[in-house]
XYZ file of C-alpha atoms in Angstrom:
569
model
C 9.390 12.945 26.096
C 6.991 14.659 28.222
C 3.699 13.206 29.233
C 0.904 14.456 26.839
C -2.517 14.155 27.661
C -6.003 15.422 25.488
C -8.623 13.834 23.610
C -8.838 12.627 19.761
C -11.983 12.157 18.181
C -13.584 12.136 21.491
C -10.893 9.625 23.066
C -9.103 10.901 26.063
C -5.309 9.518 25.928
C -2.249 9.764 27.485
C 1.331 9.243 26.076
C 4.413 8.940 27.920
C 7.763 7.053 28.043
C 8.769 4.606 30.712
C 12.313 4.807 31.281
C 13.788 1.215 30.886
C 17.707 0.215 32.933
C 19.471 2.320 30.200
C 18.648 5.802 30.553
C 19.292 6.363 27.443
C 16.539 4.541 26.059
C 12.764 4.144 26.880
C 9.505 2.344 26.209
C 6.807 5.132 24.730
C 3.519 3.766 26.031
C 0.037 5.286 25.056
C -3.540 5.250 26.883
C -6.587 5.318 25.373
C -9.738 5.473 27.541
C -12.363 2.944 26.682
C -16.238 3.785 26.853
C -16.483 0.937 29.399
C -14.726 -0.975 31.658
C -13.714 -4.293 30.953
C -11.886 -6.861 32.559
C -8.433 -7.881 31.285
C -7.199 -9.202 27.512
C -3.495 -9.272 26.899
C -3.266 -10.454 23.375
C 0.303 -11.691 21.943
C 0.685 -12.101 18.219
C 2.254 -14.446 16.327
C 2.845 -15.311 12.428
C 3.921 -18.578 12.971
C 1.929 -21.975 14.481
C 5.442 -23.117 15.351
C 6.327 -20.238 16.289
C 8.880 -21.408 19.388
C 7.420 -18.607 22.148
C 3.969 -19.958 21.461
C 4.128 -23.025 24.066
C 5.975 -20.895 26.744
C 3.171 -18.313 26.548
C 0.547 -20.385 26.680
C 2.596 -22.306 29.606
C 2.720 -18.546 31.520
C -0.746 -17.814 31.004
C -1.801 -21.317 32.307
C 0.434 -21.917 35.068
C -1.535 -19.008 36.901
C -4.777 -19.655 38.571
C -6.756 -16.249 38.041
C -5.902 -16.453 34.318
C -7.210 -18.119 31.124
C -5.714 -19.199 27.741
C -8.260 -18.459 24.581
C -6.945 -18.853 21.331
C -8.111 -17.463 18.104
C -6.547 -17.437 14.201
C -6.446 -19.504 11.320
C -3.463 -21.638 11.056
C -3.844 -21.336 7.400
C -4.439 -17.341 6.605
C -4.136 -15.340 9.946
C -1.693 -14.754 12.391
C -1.994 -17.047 15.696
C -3.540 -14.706 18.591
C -2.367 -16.364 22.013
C -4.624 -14.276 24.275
C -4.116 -14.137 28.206
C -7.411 -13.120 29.574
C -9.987 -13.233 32.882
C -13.039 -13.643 31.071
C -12.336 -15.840 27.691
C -16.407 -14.640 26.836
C -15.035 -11.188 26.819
C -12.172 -12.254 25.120
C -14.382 -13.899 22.333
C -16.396 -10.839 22.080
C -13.756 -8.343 21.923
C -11.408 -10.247 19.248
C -13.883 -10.214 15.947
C -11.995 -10.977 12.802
C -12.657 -6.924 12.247
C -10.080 -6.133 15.326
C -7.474 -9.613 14.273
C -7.490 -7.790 11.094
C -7.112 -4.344 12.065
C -4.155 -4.820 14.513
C -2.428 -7.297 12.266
C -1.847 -4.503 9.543
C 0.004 -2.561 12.066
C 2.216 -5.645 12.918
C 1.901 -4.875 16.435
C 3.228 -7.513 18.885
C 1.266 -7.567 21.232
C -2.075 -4.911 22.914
C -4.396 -4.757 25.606
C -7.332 -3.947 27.856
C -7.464 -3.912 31.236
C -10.232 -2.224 32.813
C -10.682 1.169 31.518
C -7.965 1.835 28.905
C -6.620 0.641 26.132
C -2.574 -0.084 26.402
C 0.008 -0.253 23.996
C 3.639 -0.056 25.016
C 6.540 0.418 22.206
C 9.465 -1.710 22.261
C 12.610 -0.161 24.236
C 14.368 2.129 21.713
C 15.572 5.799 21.926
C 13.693 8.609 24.006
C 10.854 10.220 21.502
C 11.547 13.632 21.047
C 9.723 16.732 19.029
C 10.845 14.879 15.589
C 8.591 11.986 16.065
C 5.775 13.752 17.041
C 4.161 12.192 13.646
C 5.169 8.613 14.207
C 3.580 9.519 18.093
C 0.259 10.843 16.435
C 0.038 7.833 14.027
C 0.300 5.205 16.801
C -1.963 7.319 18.548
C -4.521 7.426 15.861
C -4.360 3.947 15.667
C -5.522 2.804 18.434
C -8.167 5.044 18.639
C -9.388 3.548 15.156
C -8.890 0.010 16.644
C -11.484 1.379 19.574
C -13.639 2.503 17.310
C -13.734 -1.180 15.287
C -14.062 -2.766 18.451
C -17.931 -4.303 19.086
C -20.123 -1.317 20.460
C -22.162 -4.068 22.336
C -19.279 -4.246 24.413
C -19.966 -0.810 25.404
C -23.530 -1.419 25.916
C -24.581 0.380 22.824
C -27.199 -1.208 20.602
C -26.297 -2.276 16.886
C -28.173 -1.577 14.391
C -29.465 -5.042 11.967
C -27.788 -4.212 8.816
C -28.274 -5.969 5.998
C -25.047 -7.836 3.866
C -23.107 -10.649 3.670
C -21.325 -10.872 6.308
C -17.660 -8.517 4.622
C -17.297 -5.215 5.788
C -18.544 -2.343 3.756
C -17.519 0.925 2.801
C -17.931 3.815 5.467
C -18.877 6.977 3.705
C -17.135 10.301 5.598
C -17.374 13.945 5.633
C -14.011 15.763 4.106
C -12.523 18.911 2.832
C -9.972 19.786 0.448
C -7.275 20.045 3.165
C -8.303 16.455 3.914
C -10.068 16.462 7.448
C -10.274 13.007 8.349
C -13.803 11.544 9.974
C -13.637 9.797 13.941
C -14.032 6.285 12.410
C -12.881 3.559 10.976
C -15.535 0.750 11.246
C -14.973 -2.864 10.440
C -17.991 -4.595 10.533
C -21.247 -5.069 7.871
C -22.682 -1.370 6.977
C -24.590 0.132 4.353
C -23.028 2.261 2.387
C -24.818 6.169 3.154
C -23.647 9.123 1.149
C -21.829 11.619 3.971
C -23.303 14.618 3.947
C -22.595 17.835 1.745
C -20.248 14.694 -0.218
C -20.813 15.075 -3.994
C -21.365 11.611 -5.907
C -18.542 9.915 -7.568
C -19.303 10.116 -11.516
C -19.914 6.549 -13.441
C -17.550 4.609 -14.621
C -16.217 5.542 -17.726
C -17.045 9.193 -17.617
C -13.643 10.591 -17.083
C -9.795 9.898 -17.704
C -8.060 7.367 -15.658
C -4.324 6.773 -14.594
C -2.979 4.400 -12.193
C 0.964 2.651 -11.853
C 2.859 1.886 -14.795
C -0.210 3.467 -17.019
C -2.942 1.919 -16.363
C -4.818 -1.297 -15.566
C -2.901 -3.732 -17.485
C 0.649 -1.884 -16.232
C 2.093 -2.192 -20.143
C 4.347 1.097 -19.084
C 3.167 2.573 -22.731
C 1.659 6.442 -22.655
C 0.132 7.910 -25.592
C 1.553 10.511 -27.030
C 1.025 14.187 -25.861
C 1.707 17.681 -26.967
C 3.995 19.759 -24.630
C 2.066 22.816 -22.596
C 2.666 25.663 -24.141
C 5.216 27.529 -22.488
C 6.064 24.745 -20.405
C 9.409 25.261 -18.323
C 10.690 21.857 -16.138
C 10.344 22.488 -12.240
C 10.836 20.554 -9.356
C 8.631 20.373 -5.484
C 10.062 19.602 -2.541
C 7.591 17.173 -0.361
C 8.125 16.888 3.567
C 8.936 13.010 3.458
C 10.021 10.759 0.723
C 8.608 9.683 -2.469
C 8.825 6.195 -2.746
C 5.772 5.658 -5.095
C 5.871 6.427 -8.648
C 2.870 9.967 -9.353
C 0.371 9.300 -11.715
C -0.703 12.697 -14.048
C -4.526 12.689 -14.902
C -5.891 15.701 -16.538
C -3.586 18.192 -16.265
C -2.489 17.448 -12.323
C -0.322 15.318 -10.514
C -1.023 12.992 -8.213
C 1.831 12.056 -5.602
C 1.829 10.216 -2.537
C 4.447 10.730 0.311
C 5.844 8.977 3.153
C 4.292 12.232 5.680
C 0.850 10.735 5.326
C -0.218 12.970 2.286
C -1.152 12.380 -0.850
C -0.394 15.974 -3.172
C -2.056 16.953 -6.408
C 0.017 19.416 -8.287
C -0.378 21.287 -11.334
C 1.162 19.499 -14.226
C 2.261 22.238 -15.834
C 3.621 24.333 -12.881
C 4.413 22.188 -10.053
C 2.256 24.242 -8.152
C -0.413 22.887 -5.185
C -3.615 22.445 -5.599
C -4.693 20.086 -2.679
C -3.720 17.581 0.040
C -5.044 14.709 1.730
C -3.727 13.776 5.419
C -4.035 9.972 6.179
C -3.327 7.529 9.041
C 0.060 6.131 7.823
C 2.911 6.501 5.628
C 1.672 6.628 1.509
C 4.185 4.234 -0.043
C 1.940 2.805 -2.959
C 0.795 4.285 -6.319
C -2.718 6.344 -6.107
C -4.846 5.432 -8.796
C -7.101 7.729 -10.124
C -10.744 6.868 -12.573
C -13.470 9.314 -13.016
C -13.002 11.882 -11.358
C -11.951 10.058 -7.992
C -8.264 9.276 -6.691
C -7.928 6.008 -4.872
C -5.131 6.578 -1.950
C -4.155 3.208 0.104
C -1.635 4.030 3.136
C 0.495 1.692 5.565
C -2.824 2.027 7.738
C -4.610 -0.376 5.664
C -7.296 1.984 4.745
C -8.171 3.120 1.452
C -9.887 6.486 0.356
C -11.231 7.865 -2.311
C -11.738 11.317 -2.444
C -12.679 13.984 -5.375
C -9.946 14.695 -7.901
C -10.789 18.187 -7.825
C -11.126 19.028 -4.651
C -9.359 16.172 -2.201
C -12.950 15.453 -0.583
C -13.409 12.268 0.743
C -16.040 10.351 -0.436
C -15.907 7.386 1.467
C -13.357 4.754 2.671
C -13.012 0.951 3.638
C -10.970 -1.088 5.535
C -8.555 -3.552 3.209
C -5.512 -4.175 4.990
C -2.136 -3.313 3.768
C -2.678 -3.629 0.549
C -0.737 -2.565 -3.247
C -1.368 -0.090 -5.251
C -5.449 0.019 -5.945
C -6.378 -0.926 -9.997
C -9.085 0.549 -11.508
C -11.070 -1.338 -14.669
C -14.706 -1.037 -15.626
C -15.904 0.667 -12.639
C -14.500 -2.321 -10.164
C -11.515 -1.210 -7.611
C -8.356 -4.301 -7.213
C -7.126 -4.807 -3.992
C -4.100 -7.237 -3.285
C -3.640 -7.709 0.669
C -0.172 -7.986 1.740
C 0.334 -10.338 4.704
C 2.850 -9.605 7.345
C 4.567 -12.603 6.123
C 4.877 -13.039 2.756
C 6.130 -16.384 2.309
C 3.886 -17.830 5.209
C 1.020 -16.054 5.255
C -1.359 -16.290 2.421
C -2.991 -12.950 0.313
C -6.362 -12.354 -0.787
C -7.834 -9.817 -3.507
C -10.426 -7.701 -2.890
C -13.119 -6.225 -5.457
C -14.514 -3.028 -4.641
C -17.631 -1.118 -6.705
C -15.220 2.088 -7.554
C -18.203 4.477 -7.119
C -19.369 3.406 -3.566
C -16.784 0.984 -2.036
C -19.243 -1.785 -1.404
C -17.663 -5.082 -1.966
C -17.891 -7.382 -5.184
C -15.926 -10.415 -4.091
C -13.254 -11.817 -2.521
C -11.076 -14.449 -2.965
C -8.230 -15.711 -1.099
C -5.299 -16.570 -2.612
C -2.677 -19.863 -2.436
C 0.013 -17.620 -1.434
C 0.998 -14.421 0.113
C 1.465 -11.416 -2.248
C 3.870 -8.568 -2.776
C 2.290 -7.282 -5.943
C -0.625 -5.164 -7.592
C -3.370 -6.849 -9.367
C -3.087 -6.347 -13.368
C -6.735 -6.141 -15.436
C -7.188 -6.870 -19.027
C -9.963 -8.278 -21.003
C -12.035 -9.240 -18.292
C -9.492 -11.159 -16.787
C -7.639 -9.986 -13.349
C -4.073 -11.575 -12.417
C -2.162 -11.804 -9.134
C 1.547 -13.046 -8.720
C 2.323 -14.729 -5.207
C 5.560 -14.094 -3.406
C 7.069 -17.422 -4.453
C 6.427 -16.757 -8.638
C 3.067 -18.301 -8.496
C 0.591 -16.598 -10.679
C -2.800 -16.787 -10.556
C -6.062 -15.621 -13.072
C -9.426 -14.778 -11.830
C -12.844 -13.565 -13.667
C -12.749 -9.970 -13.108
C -16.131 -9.483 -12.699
C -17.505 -12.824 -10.472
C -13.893 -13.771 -8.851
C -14.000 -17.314 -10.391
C -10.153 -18.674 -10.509
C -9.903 -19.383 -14.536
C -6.242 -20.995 -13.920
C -3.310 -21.241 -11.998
C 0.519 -21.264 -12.694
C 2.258 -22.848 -10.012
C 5.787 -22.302 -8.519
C 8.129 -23.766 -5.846
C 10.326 -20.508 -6.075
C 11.954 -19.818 -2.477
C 13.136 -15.915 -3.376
C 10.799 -13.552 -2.206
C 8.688 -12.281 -5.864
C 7.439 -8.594 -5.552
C 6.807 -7.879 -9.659
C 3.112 -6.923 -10.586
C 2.422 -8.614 -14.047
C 1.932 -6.756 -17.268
C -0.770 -7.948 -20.090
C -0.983 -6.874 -23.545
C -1.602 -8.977 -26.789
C -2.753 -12.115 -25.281
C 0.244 -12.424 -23.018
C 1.052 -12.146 -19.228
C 4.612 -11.297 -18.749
C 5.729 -11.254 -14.886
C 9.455 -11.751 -13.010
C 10.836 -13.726 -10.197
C 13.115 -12.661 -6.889
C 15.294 -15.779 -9.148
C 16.132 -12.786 -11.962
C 13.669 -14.757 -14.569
C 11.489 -13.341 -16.926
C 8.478 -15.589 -17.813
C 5.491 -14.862 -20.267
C 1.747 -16.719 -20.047
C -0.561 -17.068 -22.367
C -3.282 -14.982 -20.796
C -6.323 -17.043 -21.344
C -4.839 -20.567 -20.505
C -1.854 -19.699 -18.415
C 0.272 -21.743 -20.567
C 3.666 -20.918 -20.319
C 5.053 -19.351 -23.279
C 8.762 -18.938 -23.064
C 11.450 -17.330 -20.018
C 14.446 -15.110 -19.925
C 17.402 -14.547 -17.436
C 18.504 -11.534 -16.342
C 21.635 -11.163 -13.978
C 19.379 -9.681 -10.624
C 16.047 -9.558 -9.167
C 12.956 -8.487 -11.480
C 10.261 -6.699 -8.926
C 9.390 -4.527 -11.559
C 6.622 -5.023 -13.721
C 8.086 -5.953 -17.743
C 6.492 -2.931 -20.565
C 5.276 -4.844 -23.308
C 4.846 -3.189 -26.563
C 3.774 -4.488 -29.883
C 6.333 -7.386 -30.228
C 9.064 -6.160 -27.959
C 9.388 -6.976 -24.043
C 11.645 -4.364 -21.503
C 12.697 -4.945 -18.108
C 14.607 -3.587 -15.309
C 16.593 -5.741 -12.685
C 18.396 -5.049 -9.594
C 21.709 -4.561 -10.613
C 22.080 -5.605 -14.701
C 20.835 -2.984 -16.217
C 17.853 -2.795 -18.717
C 16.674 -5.782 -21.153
C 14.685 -5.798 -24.418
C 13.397 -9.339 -25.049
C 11.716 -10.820 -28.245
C 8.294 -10.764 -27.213
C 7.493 -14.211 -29.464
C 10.104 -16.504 -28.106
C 11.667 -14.117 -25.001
C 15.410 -14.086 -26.796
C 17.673 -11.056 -26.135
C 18.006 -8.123 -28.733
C 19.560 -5.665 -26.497
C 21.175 -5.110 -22.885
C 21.771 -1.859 -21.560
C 24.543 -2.724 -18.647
C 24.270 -0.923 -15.318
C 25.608 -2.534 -12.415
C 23.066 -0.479 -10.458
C 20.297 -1.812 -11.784
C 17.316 0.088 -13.371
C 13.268 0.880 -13.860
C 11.391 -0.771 -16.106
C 11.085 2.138 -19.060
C 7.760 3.843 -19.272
C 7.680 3.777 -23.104
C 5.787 6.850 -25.869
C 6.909 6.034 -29.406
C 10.364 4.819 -29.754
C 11.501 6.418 -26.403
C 11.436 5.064 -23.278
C 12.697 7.015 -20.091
C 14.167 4.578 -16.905
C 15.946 5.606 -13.766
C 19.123 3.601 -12.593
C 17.877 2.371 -9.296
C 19.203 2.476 -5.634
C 22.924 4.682 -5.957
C 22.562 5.386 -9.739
C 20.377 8.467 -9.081
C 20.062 9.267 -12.681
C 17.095 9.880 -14.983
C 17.127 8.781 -18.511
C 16.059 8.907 -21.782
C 16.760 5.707 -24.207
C 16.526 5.009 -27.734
C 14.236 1.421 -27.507
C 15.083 0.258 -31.208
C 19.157 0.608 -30.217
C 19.009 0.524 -26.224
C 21.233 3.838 -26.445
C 21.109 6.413 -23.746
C 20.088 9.954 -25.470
C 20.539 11.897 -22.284
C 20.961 11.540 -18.629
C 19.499 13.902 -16.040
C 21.443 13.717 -12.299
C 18.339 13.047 -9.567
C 19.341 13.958 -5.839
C 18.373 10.372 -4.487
C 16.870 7.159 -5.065
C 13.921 7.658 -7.801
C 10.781 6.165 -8.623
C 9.433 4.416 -11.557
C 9.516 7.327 -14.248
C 5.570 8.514 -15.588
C 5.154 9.911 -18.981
C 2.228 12.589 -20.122
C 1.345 15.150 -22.796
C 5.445 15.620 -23.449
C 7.113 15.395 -20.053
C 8.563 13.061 -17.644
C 8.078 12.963 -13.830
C 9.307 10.741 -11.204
C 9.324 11.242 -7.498
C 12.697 10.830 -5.175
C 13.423 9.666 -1.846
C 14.879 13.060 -0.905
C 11.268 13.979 -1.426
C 11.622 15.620 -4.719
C 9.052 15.944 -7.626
C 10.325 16.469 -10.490
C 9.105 17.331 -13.882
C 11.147 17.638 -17.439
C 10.816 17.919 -21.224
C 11.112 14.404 -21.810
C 12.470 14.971 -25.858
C 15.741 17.594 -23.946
C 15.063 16.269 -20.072
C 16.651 19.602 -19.321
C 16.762 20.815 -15.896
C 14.214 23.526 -13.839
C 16.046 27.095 -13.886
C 16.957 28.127 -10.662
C 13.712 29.351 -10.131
C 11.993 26.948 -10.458
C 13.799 24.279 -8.411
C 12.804 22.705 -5.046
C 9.767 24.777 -4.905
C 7.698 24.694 -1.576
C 3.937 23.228 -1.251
């Protein structure tokens, strides 16, 4: 790759590759001036205490003269920061839990300052070309956002008093429809300020909602819904995978792809109505409540822009997070450590309409999952099967359900009639009482259950890696059906007595079951790995990792006409 050098949101940079022994492959490295100079900070991170290379770092950095060792992190929660600096004030100053948190997201080994610039050097791999010109600009952006968090007194710029608690607070940015992104990304206390020419979000409760597996509670049920008149089934072809199952909110849906983008497409037509660009793949489920869709990408930042219109509104800093929950005007956060069975999680509570914080709380173990909300009660599973209920509204724990599970647990729970229903990496099925966390009963299945059970009146369904689909007995948790497929299936999203799965990793199919017999009533061929399928107002959509949208009469699920296949946004 060619040297590159400009400026981004005021930043001047550079970006080359340093060719390594093997000409064949290189280290991309990437420049980003700093407003001041300042001496050096090599920071190495680690996940692990223990972590063997920890004592021959610190060993390096001591065993020279000119150098000091300062050492920052939580053993319990954050990663360990083994920092190899000249001025261990400047060291102090420069690594505020703001910029441990920031970089952690991105996973990054290890960063720098050293005098003017910013440095960042890839691991050796092959020579960047024109095709990763997007992974360039991400890496790019992000350091230029980690600038930006860094302490402007280090700069010699004043700071502002702000009144809080001491947790970050939303950052309200300008926006358009084609989703310009603001020059910041701040991580410390701030008021929350209207951007301007930004239109208000509406209140909470004044419009429809939709969010993964329906809605806050993730039962998987839809109402049911008329067909469009003169509907015909079409399909969109994204840039990037879909690896997130769309939601469908008043008459558009809402995708979000791997290229950084979330979509919003006419329901009826397939056709585009607006994007958002982001830092970061999209690989998570937007939400969407009153009139505002909730969009969390792989940069750890979360936005919420206008449903009509793709505006942003404002957006905060949470980490990498699941999909965003919306319930009663509060917005559910689950952090995702980089480490899920070491590190430990924490939920955040946002106020929906402005992003200022509620609460936070951390949790006893990491988390792979999205918060479920019902009846003023929030719940979080842990990667190891432990499952935990909170207050939704003040954050105070109301009980805890154990586990000494070693398989990694990814399922978000599901809540409906006074149950909790949630699986384990182990293939079991377990159900809670949801206001005690008494354990009700378990089921087996035959491979992992990440996704989330759809409870109806009664009846329990899940998907597992490679079995097939289950309905349980929702009183006692005993088998009534088993549809067998060795590739494994989606939980069903459910309307009536249908429910509509898709076989999961080489199965590539779409279909429609009969829930009462567990009977396939027809089968529609996808063109790679699908998402969890969404039902609304008479048709089916799910997303692929080919990058294909597609949308079907979910009574005939018969294919888009020529015409209307692989259409173009």
């Amino acid at each position: 790759m060619d040297a590159v050098s400009g400026t981004l949101d005021g930043h001047w940079f550079s970006v080359f590759d340093c060719v390594t022994n093997d000409p064949s492959t290189a280290r991309t490295v990437y420049l980003v001036q700093l407003p001041a100079v300042l001496p050096l900070v090599a920071v190495s991170r680690h996940s692990l205490v223990v972590d063997t290379i920890v004592p021959l770092l610190k060993r390096l950095v001591v065993e020279r003269p000119d150098r000091h060792l300062y050492e920052i992190g939580d053993p319990a929660y954050d990663a360990v920061h083994v920092v190899e600096c000249v001025d261990p004030e400047t060291a102090a100053r420069l690594l505020t839990p703001a910029v441990r948190e920031f970089a952690d997201d991105r996973r990054w080994l290890e960063w720098q300052v050293d005098g003017g610039y910013l440095f960042y050097a890839e691991p050796s791999g092959p020579r960047r070309g024109k095709d990763d010109a997007h992974a360039i600009l991400t890496e790019l952006r992000s350091l230029v956002d980690l600038v930006e968090v860094m302490d402007p007194g280090l700069w010699g710029e004043a700071v502002d008093a702000v009144p809080g608690d001491g947790r970050a607070g939303a950052e309200k940015v300008p926006g358009n429809a084609e989703g310009e992104r603001a020059d910041a990304v701040r991580g410390d206390v701030s008021d929350a300020v209207p951007s301007p020419g930004a239109q208000s979000a509406p209140g909470p409760g004044s419009g429809p909602s939709a969010m993964v597996r329906g809605g806050p509670a993730h039962t998987g049920v839809y109402p049911k819904g008329t067909l469009p008149s003169g509907f015909e089934a079409w399909s969109v072809r994204l840039p990037d995978a879909v690896v997130a199952a769309p939601v469908v909110c008043a008459g558009t849906v809402y995708v979000n792809c791997s290229d950084g983008r979330c979509y919003a497409l006419d329901a009826a037509t397939g056709a585009a109505r607006w994007s958002l660009d982001v830092v970061g793949a999209l690989k998570e489920t937007p939400a969407v409540a009153d009139g505002t869709v909730y969009v969390v990408g792989e940069s750890g930042v979360l936005h919420a822009v206008g449903a009509a219109d793709g505006q942003e509104r404002w957006r905060q800093r949470v980490g990498h997070s699941g999909a965003p929950v919306v319930a009663d005007g509060l917005l559910y956060v689950v952090h995702h450590p980089a480490n899920l069975l070491r590190d430990a999680s924490r939920i955040r509570v946002l106020d929906a309409v402005t992003g200022e914080e509620r609460w936070e709380r951390r949790l006893p173990d990491g988390s792979a999952a999205a918060a479920a909300v019902a009846d003023g009660r929030v719940y979080v599973q842990g990667a190891r099967a432990q499952l935990t209920a909170f207050d939704a509204v003040s954050g105070e724990e109301l009980w805890h359900q154990g586990s000494t599970a070693s398989q990694l647990s990814c399922c978000t729970p599901s809540v409906a009639h006074g149950m909790v229903c949630a699986g384990t990496g182990a293939g079991q099925l377990y159900a809670y009482d949801a206001a005690t966390g008494e354990q009700l009963w378990g089921a087996q299945a035959a491979g992992v259950v990440d996704n989330t059970p759809a409870l109806t009146e009664g009846l329990v369904f899940i998907g597992d890696s490679h079995g097939g689909v289950y309905a349980v007995d929702g009183n006692d948790g005993g088998l009534l059906w088993h549809l067998p497929n060795r590739y494994g299936a989606s939980s069903p999203a459910i309307c009536g007595s249908s429910g509509w799965i898709v076989s999961t990793k080489y199965g590539r199919g779409l279909f429609k079951i009969s829930l009462s017999a567990g009977v396939v009533l027809w089968r529609h061929a996808l063109d790679g790995r699908g998402t969890g399928p969404v039902y609304a107002d008479g048709v089916v959509y799910v997303g692929t990792h080919a990058g294909t949208v597609l949308a079907v009469d979910a009574e005939t699920g018969r294919k888009p006409a020529r015409a209307r296949r692989n259409l173009r946004v």
